[in-house]
Each structure stands twice: as structure tokens, then as C-alpha cells.
mmCIF file of C-alpha atoms and ligand atoms in Angstrom:
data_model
loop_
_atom_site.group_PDB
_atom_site.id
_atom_site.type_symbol
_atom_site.label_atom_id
_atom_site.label_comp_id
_atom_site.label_asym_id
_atom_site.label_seq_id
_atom_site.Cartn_x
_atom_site.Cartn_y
_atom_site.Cartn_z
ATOM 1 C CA UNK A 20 -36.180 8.690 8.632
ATOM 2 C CA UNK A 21 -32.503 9.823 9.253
ATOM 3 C CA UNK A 22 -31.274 11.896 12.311
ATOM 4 C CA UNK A 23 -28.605 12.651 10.929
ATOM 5 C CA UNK A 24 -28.300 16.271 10.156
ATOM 6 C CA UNK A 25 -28.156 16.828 6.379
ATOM 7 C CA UNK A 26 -24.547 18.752 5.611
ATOM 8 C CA UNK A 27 -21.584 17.603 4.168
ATOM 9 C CA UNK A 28 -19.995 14.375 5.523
ATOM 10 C CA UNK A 29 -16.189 14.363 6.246
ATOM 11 C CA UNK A 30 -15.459 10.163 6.697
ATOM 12 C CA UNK A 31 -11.743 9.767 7.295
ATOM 13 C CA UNK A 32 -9.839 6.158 6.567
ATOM 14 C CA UNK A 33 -12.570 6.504 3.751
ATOM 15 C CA UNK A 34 -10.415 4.737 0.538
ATOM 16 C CA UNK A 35 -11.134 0.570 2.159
ATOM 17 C CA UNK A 36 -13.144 -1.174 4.648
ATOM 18 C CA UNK A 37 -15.859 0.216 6.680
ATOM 19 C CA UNK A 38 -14.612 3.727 5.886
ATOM 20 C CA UNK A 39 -15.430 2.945 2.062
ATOM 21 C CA UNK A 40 -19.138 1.991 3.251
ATOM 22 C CA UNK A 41 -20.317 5.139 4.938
ATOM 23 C CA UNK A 42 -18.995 6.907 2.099
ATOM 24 C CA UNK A 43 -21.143 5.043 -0.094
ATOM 25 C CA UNK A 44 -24.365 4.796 2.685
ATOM 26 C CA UNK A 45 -23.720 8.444 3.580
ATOM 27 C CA UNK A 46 -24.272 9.739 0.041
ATOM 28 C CA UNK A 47 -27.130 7.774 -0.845
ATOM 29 C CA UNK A 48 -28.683 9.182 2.343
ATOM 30 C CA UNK A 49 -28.355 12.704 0.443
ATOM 31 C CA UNK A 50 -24.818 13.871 1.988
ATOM 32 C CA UNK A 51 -22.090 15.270 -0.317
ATOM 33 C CA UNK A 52 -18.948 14.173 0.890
ATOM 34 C CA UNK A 53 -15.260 14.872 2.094
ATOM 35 C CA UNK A 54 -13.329 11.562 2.173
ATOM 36 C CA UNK A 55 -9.759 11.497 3.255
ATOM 37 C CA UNK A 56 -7.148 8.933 3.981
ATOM 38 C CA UNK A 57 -3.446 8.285 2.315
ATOM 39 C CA UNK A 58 -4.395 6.670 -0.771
ATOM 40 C CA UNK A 59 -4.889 9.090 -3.876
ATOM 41 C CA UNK A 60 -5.849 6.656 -6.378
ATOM 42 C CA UNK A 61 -8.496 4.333 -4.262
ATOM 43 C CA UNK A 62 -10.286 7.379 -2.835
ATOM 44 C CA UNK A 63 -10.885 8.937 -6.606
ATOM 45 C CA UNK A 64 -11.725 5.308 -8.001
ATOM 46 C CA UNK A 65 -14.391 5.601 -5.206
ATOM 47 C CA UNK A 66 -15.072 9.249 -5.544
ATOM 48 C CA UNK A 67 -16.399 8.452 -9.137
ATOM 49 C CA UNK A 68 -18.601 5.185 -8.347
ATOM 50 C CA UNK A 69 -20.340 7.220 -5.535
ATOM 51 C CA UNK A 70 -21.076 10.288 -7.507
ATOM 52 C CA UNK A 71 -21.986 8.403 -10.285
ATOM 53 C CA UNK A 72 -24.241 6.208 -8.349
ATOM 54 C CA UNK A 73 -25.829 8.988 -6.326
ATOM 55 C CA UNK A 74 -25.002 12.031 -8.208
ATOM 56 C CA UNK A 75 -23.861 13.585 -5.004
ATOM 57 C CA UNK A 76 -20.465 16.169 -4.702
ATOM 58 C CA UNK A 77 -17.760 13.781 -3.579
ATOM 59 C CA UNK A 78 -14.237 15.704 -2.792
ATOM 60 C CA UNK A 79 -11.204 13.883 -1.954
ATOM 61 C CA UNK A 80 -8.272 14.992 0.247
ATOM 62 C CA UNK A 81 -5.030 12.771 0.549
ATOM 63 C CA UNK A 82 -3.639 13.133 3.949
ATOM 64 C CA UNK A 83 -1.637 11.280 6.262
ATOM 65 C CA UNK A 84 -3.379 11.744 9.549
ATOM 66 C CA UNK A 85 -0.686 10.684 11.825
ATOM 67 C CA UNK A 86 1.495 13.746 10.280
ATOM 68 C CA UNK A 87 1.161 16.827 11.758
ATOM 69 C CA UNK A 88 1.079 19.267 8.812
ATOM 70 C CA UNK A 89 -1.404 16.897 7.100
ATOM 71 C CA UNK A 90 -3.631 16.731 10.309
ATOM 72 C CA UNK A 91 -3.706 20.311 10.380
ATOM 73 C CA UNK A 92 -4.920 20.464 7.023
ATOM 74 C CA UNK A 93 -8.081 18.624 7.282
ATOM 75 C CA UNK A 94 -8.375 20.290 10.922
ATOM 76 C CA UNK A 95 -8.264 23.547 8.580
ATOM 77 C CA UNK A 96 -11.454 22.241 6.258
ATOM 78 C CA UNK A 97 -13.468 20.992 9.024
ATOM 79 C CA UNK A 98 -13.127 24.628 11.066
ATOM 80 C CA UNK A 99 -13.631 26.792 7.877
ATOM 81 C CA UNK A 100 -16.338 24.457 5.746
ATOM 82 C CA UNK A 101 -19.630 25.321 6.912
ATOM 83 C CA UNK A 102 -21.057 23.168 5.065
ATOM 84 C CA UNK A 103 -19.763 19.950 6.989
ATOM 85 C CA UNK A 104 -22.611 18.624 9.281
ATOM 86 C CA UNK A 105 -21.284 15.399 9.640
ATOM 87 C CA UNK A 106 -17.593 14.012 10.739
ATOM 88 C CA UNK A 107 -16.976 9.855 10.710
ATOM 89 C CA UNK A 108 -13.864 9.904 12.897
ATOM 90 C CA UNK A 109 -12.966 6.080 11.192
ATOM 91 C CA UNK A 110 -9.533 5.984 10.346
ATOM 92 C CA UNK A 111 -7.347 3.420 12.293
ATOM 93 C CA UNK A 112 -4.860 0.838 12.878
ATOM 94 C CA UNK A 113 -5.285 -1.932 15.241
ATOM 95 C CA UNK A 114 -2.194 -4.607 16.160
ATOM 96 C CA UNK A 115 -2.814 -8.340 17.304
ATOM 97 C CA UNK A 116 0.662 -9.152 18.815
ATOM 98 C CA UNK A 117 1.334 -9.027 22.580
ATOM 99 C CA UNK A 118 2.934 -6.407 24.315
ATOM 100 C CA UNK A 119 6.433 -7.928 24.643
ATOM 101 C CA UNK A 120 6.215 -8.734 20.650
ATOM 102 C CA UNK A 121 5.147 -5.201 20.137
ATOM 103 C CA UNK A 122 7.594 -2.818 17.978
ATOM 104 C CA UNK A 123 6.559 0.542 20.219
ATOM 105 C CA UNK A 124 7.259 2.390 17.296
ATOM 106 C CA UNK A 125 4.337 1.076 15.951
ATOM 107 C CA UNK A 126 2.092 1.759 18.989
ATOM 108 C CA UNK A 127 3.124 5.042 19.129
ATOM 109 C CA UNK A 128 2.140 5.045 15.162
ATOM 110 C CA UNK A 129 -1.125 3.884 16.072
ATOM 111 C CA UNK A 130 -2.082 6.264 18.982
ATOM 112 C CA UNK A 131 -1.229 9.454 16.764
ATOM 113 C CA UNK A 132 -4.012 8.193 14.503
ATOM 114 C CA UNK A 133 -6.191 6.248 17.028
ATOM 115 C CA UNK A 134 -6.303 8.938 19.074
ATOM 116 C CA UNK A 135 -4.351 11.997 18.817
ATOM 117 C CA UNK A 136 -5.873 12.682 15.548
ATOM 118 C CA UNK A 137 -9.095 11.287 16.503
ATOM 119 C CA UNK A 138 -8.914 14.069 19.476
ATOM 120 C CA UNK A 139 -7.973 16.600 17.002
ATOM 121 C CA UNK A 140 -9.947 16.522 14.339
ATOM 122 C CA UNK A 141 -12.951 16.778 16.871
ATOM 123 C CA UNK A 142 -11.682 20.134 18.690
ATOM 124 C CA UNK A 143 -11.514 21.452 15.183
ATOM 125 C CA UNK A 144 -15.163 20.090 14.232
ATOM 126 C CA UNK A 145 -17.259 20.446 17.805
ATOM 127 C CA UNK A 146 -17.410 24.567 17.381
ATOM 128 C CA UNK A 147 -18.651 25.136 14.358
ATOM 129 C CA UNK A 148 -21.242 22.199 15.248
ATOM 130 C CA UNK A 149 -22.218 24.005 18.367
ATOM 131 C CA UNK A 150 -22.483 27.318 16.723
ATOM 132 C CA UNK A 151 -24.653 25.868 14.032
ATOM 133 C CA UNK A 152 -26.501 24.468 16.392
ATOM 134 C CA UNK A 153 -26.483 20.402 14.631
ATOM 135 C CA UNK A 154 -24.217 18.129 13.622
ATOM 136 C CA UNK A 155 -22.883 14.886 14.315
ATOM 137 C CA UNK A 156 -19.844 13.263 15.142
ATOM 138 C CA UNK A 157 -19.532 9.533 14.675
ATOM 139 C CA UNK A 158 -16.474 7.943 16.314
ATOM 140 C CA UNK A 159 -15.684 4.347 15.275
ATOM 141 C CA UNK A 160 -14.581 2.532 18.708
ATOM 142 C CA UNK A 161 -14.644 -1.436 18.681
ATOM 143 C CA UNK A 162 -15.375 -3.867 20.873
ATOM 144 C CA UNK A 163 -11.798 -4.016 22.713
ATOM 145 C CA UNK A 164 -12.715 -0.770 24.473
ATOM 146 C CA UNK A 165 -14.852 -2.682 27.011
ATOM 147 C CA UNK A 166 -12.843 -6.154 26.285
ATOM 148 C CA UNK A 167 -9.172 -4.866 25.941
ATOM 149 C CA UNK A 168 -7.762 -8.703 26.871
ATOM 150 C CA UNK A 169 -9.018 -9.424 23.411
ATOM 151 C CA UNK A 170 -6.223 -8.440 20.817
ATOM 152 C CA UNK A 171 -3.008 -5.954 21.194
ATOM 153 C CA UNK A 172 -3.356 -3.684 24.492
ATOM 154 C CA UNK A 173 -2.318 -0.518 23.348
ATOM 155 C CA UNK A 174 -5.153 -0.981 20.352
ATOM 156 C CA UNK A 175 -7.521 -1.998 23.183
ATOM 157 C CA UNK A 176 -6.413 0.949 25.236
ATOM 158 C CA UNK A 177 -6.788 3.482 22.267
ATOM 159 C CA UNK A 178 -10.364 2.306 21.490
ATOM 160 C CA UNK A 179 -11.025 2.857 25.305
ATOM 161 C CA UNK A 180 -10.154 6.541 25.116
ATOM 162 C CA UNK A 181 -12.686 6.552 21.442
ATOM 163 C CA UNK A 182 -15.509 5.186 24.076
ATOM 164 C CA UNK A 183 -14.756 7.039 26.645
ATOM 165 C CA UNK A 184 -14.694 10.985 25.030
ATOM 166 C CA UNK A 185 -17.963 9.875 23.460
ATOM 167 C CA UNK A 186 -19.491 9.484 26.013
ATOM 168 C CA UNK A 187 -17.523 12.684 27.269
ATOM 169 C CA UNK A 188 -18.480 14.507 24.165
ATOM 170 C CA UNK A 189 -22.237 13.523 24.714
ATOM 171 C CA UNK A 190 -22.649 14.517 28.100
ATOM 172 C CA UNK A 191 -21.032 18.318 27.113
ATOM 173 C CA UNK A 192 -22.973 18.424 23.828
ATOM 174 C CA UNK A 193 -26.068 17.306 23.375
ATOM 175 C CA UNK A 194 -27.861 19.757 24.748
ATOM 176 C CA UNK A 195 -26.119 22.157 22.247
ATOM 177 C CA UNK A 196 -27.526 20.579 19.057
ATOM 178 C CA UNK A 197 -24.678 17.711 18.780
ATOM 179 C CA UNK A 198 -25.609 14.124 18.419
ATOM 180 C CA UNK A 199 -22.488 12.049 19.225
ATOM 181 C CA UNK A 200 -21.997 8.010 18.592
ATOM 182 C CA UNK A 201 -19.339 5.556 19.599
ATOM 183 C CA UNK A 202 -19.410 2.211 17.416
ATOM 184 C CA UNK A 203 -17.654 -0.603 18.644
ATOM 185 C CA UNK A 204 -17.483 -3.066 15.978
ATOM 186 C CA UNK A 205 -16.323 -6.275 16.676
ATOM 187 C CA UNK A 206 -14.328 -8.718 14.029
ATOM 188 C CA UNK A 207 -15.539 -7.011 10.628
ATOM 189 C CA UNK A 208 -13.804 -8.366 6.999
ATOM 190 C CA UNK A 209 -11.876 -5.422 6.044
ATOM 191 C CA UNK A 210 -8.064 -5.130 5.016
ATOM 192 C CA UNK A 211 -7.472 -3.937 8.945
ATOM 193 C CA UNK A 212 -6.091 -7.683 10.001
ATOM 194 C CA UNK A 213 -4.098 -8.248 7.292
ATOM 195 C CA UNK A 214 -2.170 -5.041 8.452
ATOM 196 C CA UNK A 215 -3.009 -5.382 12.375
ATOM 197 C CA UNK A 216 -0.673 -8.882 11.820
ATOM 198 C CA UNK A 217 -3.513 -11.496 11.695
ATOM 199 C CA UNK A 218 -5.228 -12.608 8.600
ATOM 200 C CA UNK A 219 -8.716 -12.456 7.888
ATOM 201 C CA UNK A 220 -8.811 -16.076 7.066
ATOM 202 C CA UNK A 221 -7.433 -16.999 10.466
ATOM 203 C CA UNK A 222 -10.766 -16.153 12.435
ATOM 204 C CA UNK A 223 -13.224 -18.557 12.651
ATOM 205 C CA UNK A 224 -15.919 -17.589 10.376
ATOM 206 C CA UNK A 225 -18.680 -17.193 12.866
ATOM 207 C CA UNK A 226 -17.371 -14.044 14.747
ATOM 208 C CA UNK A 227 -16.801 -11.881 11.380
ATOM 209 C CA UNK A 228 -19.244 -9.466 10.063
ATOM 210 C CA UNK A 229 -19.386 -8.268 6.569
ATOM 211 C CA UNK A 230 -18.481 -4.196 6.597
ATOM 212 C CA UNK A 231 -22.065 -3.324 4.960
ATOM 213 C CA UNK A 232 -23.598 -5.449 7.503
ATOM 214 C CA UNK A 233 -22.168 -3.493 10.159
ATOM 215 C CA UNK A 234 -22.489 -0.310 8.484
ATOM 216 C CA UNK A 235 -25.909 -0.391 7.770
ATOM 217 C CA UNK A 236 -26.236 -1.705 11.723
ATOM 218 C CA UNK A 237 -24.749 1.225 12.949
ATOM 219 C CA UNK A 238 -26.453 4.295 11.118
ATOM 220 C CA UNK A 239 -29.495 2.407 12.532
ATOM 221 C CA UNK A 240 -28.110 2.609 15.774
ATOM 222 C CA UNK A 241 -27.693 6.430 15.381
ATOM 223 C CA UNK A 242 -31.343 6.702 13.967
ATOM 224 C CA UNK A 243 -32.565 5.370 17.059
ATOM 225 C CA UNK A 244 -30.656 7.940 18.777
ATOM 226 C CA UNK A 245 -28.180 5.278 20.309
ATOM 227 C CA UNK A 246 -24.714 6.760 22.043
ATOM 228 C CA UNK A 247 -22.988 3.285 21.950
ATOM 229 C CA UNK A 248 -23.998 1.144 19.228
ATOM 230 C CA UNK A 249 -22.510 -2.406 19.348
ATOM 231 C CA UNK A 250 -23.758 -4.197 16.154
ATOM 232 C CA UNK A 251 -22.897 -7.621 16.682
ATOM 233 C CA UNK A 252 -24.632 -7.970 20.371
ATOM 234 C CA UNK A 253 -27.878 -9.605 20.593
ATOM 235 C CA UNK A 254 -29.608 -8.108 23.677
ATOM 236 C CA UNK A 255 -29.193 -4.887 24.620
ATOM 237 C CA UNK A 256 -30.454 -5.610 27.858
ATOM 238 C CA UNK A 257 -26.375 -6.689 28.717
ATOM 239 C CA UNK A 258 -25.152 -2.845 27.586
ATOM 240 C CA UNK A 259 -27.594 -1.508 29.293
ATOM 241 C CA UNK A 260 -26.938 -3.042 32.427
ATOM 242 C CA UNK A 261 -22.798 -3.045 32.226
ATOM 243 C CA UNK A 262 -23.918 0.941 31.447
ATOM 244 C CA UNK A 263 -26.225 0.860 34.884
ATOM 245 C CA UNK A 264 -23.372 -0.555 36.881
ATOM 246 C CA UNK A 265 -21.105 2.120 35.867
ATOM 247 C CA UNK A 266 -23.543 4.746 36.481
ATOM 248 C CA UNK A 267 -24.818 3.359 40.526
ATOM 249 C CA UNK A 268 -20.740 3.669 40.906
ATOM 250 C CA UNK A 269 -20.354 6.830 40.366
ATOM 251 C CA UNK A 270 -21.278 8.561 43.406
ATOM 252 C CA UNK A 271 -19.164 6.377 45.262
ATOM 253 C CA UNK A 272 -15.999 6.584 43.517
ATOM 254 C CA UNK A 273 -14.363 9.900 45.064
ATOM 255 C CA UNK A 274 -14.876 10.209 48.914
ATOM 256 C CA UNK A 275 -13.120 11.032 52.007
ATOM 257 C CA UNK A 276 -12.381 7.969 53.330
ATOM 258 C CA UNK A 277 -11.260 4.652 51.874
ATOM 259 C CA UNK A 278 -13.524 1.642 51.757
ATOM 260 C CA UNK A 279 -13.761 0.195 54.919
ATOM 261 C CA UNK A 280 -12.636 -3.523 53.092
ATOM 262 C CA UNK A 281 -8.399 -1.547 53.405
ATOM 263 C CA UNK A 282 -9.017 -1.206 57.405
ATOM 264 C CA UNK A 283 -7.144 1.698 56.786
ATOM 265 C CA UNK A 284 -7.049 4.270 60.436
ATOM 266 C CA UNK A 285 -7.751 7.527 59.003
ATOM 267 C CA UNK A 286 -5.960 10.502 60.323
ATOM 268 C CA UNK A 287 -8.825 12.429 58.632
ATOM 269 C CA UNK A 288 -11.029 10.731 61.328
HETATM 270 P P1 NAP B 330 -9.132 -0.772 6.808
HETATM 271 O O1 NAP B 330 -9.912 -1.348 5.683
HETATM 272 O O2 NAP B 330 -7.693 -1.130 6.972
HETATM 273 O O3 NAP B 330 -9.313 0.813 6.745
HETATM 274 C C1 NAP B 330 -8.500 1.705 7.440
HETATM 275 C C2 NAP B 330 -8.645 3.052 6.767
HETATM 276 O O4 NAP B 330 -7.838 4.001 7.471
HETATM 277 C C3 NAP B 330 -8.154 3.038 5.321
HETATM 278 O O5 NAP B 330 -8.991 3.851 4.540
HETATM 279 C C4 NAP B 330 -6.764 3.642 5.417
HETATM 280 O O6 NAP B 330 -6.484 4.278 4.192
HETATM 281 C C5 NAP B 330 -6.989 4.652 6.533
HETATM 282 N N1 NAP B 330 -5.729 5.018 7.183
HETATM 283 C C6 NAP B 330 -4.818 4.194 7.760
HETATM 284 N N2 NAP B 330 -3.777 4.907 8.209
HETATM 285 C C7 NAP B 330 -4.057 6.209 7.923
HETATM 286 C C8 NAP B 330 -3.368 7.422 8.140
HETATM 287 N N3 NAP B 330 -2.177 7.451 8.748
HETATM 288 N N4 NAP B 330 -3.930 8.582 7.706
HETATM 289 C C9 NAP B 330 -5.133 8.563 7.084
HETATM 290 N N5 NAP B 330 -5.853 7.437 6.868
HETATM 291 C C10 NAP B 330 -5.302 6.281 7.281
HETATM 292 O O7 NAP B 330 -9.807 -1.170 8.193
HETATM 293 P P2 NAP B 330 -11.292 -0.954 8.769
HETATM 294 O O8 NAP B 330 -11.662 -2.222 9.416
HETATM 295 O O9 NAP B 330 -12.192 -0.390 7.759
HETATM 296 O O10 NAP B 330 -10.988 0.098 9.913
HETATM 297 C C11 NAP B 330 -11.737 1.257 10.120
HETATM 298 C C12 NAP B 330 -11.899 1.496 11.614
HETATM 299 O O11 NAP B 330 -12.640 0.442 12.191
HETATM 300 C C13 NAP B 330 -10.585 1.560 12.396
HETATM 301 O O12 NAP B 330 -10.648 2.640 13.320
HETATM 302 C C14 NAP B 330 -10.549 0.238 13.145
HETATM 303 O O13 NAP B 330 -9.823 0.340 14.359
HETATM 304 C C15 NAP B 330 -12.046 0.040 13.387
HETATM 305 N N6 NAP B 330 -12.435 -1.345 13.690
HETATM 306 C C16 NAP B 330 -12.215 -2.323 12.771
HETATM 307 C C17 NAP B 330 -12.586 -3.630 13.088
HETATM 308 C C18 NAP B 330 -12.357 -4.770 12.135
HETATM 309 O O14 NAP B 330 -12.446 -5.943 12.575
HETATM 310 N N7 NAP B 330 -12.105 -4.505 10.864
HETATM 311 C C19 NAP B 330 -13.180 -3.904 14.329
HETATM 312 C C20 NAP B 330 -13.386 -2.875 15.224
HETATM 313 C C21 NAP B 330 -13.018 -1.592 14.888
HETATM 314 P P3 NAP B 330 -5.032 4.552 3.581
HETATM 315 O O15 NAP B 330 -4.216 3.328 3.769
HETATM 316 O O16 NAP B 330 -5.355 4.907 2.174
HETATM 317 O O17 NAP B 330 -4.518 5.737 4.347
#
């Protein structure tokens, strides 16, 4: 059966790609929904199949969520709509080229929705969840966050910060009724290459996975109660133990002394 908490589903970057799936896996899973991303006519083409398909209340807000009026708009509906139990933070842009090709424009572009509005649209949801006592908050990360040397830094860098106030989010709120998940995808065929700068069709077949595929991979992930699901990796034995590794640091990170390896004379000693 589904953890999720039953309640409205706000997905955002919902009109393509793996946005487009929850939408569709969310509602047949008994959640009305709230779908939101810049394009008008894809998210009511999809609006319609859904609620024909599942007979399920599917509203649809255009909004650009890298501009600050819109942002504050759909901050607005997830503070006042009780009804909203569950928030897909899924919109974003990635970016293959290297830092010197980069247009920082463009990576500034990409944080504001990566993360700025990623940030934002959970202050506006985590109250109400906490007041309610349930929700969920599922924040779509990718694999870069723990391999950043993979594609454009700044992409790798924003999915870092996704990982890391998960895990953040998790430790503050799951004692108050809030299940939190970080997904880190890795390749998945969706129109994100084609606008990160690297087609589709350039990556050798046997690293992509098929949006449903990892979809459907991740709300399992969540039913088992999972904080980081990573759909494409075989044994979870090697999260768990990159996971242990952090955690037996963590004592030893802040201390009064540096490591003896700097043969640095303290004054403190
Ligand atoms: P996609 O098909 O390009 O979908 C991106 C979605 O975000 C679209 O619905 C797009 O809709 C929306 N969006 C883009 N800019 C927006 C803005 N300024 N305001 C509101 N919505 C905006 O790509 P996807 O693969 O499904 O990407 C979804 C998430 O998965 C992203 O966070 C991405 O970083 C992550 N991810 C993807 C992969 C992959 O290989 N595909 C791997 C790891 C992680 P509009 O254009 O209509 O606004």
C-alpha cells in the first residue's frame, strides 16, 4: 500500500518528462492534482488525459518559477490550500558544457529554479505539513549530487544542495508527521538534454532509463520509506555504506585541534 499521505499533489515542471509521470502515477494512486510549469497548452492537454483516465480533479497553474511574482504565486496556493498533502519539487534545468563554456547567465537561470525556488516553495509548504501533522515532500535530486564530475558543475552543485536539505529537511521533520525523499535519477529520456546542450541520442543506450521506469522506481522507494532513492543502482549495500562513512565522520569533523597529519603547533595547546 502507499505511504504517501492522501491530499492533493502539487508536481511542479509537471507539462514533460518525469514531471508528466507523477502527474499521471500520482492520480491513479487517488491524488487530485496541482500541476504547474510554463507551458499553458501541454499542462491542459495533460490535465484532460489524466482526469479522464482517472476521473481525479486536475488544476493547472502556468508559472514561471524562476520569476519572482510567479514563485510567489504558487508559494501563495501551497500556504493557503489545505488540501495539498503532497509537493513534487521536480522542475529543473540541468547544463552539460564545462565551466569555461558556460554562459553564467544561464547558471544563474538554473539555480533560481534548481534551487532558490526549490528552497522556496518548501518554506511555504513544510508549515502547513507540520501543522497537519502529514505530508510529503518529494525533491527530485540526480545522481550528480554525489558525482558532480559527471556533467556541468553548477548543475552538479545545485543537485547537491536538493540532497543535502533532504536530508536536512528529514532530520527536522520526521518526527512531526513529514516524510521527505530525495531522488537522484541518473540519465532518464526526457526533453531535459536536448535543452541541457546534449542530445538524447548522444548517450549510449545502456545508461538511459525510460521516465515511467524511473517513476514507478521511485514512489517504490518512498513506499519503503526510503530518504534517498537512487533507481538505477543495483545494491544498496554501496548507499548504505557511502551513507555510513559520512555518518562515523561526523563526530570528528569540528574539534579543537587540527589533525595531527598538518603538524600544526597549537597555541591552543
Ligand atoms: P524535462 O522533460 O525538460 O522537464 C522539465 C520540466 O520543468 C518541464 O515540465 C518544464 O516545463 C519545467 N520547467 C522548466 N523551466 C521552468 C520554469 N522556469 N518554471 C516552471 N517550470 C519549468 O526534464 P526532466 O528530465 O523531466 O526533468 C525533471 C527533473 O529531473 C529536473 O529537476 C532534472 O534536473 C531532474 N533530472 C533529470 C534527469 C534526466 O536525465 N532527464 C536526471 C536526473 C535528474 P515548461 O518548459 O513548460 O516550463
Amino acid at each position: 500500500m502507499s505511504t504517501l499521505s492522501k491530499g492533493a499533489a502539487l508536481i511542479t515542471g509537471a507539462s514533460s518528462g518525469i514531471g508528466a509521470i507523477y502527474a499521471q502515477r500520482l492520480a491513479r494512486r487517488g491524488h487530485d492534482l496541482i500541476l504547474v510549469a510554463r507551458s499553458r497548452d501541454k499542462l491542459d492537454t495533460l490535465a484532460r488525459r489524466i482526469s479522464d483516465e482517472t476521473g481525479r480533479s486536475v488544476e493547472v497553474i502556468p508559472a514561471d518559477l524562476s520569476d519572482k511574482a510567479d514563485l510567489a504565486r504558487i508559494e501563495e496556493v501551497l500556504r493557503n490550500d489545505q488540501s495539498i498533502g503532497v509537493l513534487v519539487n521536480n522542475a529543473g534545468l540541468g547544463a552539460t558544457a564545462p565551466l569555461l563554456s558556460s554562459d553564467i547567465g544561464k547558471m544563474e537561470e538554473m539555480l533560481a529554479l534548481n534551487v532558490n525556488a526549490l528552497m522556496r516553495l518548501t518554506y511555504a509548504a513544510a508549515p502547513g505539513f507540520v501543522a497537519r501533522g502529514r505530508g510529503t515532500i518529494i525533491n527530485i535530486s540526480s545522481i550528480v549530487a554525489i558525482g558532480p564530475e559527471v556533467l556541468n558543475g553548477v548543475y552538479g552543485g545545485s543537485k547537491a544542495f536538493v540532497l543535502a536539505f533532504s536530508q536536512s529537511l528529514h532530520h527536522e521533520l520526521s518526527e512531526k508527521g513529514v516524510t521527505v525523499q530525495a531522488v537522484l535519477p541518473g540519465a532518464t529520456a526526457t526533453d531535459f538534454w536536448g535543452v541541457a546542450g546534449t542530445p538524447l541520442e548522444h548517450l549510449p543506450a545502456e545508461i538511459v532509463m525510460s521516465a515511467e521506469d524511473m517513476v514507478d522506481a521511485a514512489l517504490a522507494g518512498l513506499d519503503q520509506g526510503e530518504l534517498v532513492t537512487i533507481p538505477a543502482l543495483p545494491d544498496l549495500a554501496d548507499w548504505q555504506a557511502y551513507e555510513a562513512a559520512r555518518q562515523k565522520m561526523l563526530p570528528n569533523l569540528s574539534r579543537t585541534l587540527p589533525a595531527d597529519r598538518y603538524k600544526v603547533v597549537s597555541k591552543a595547546a
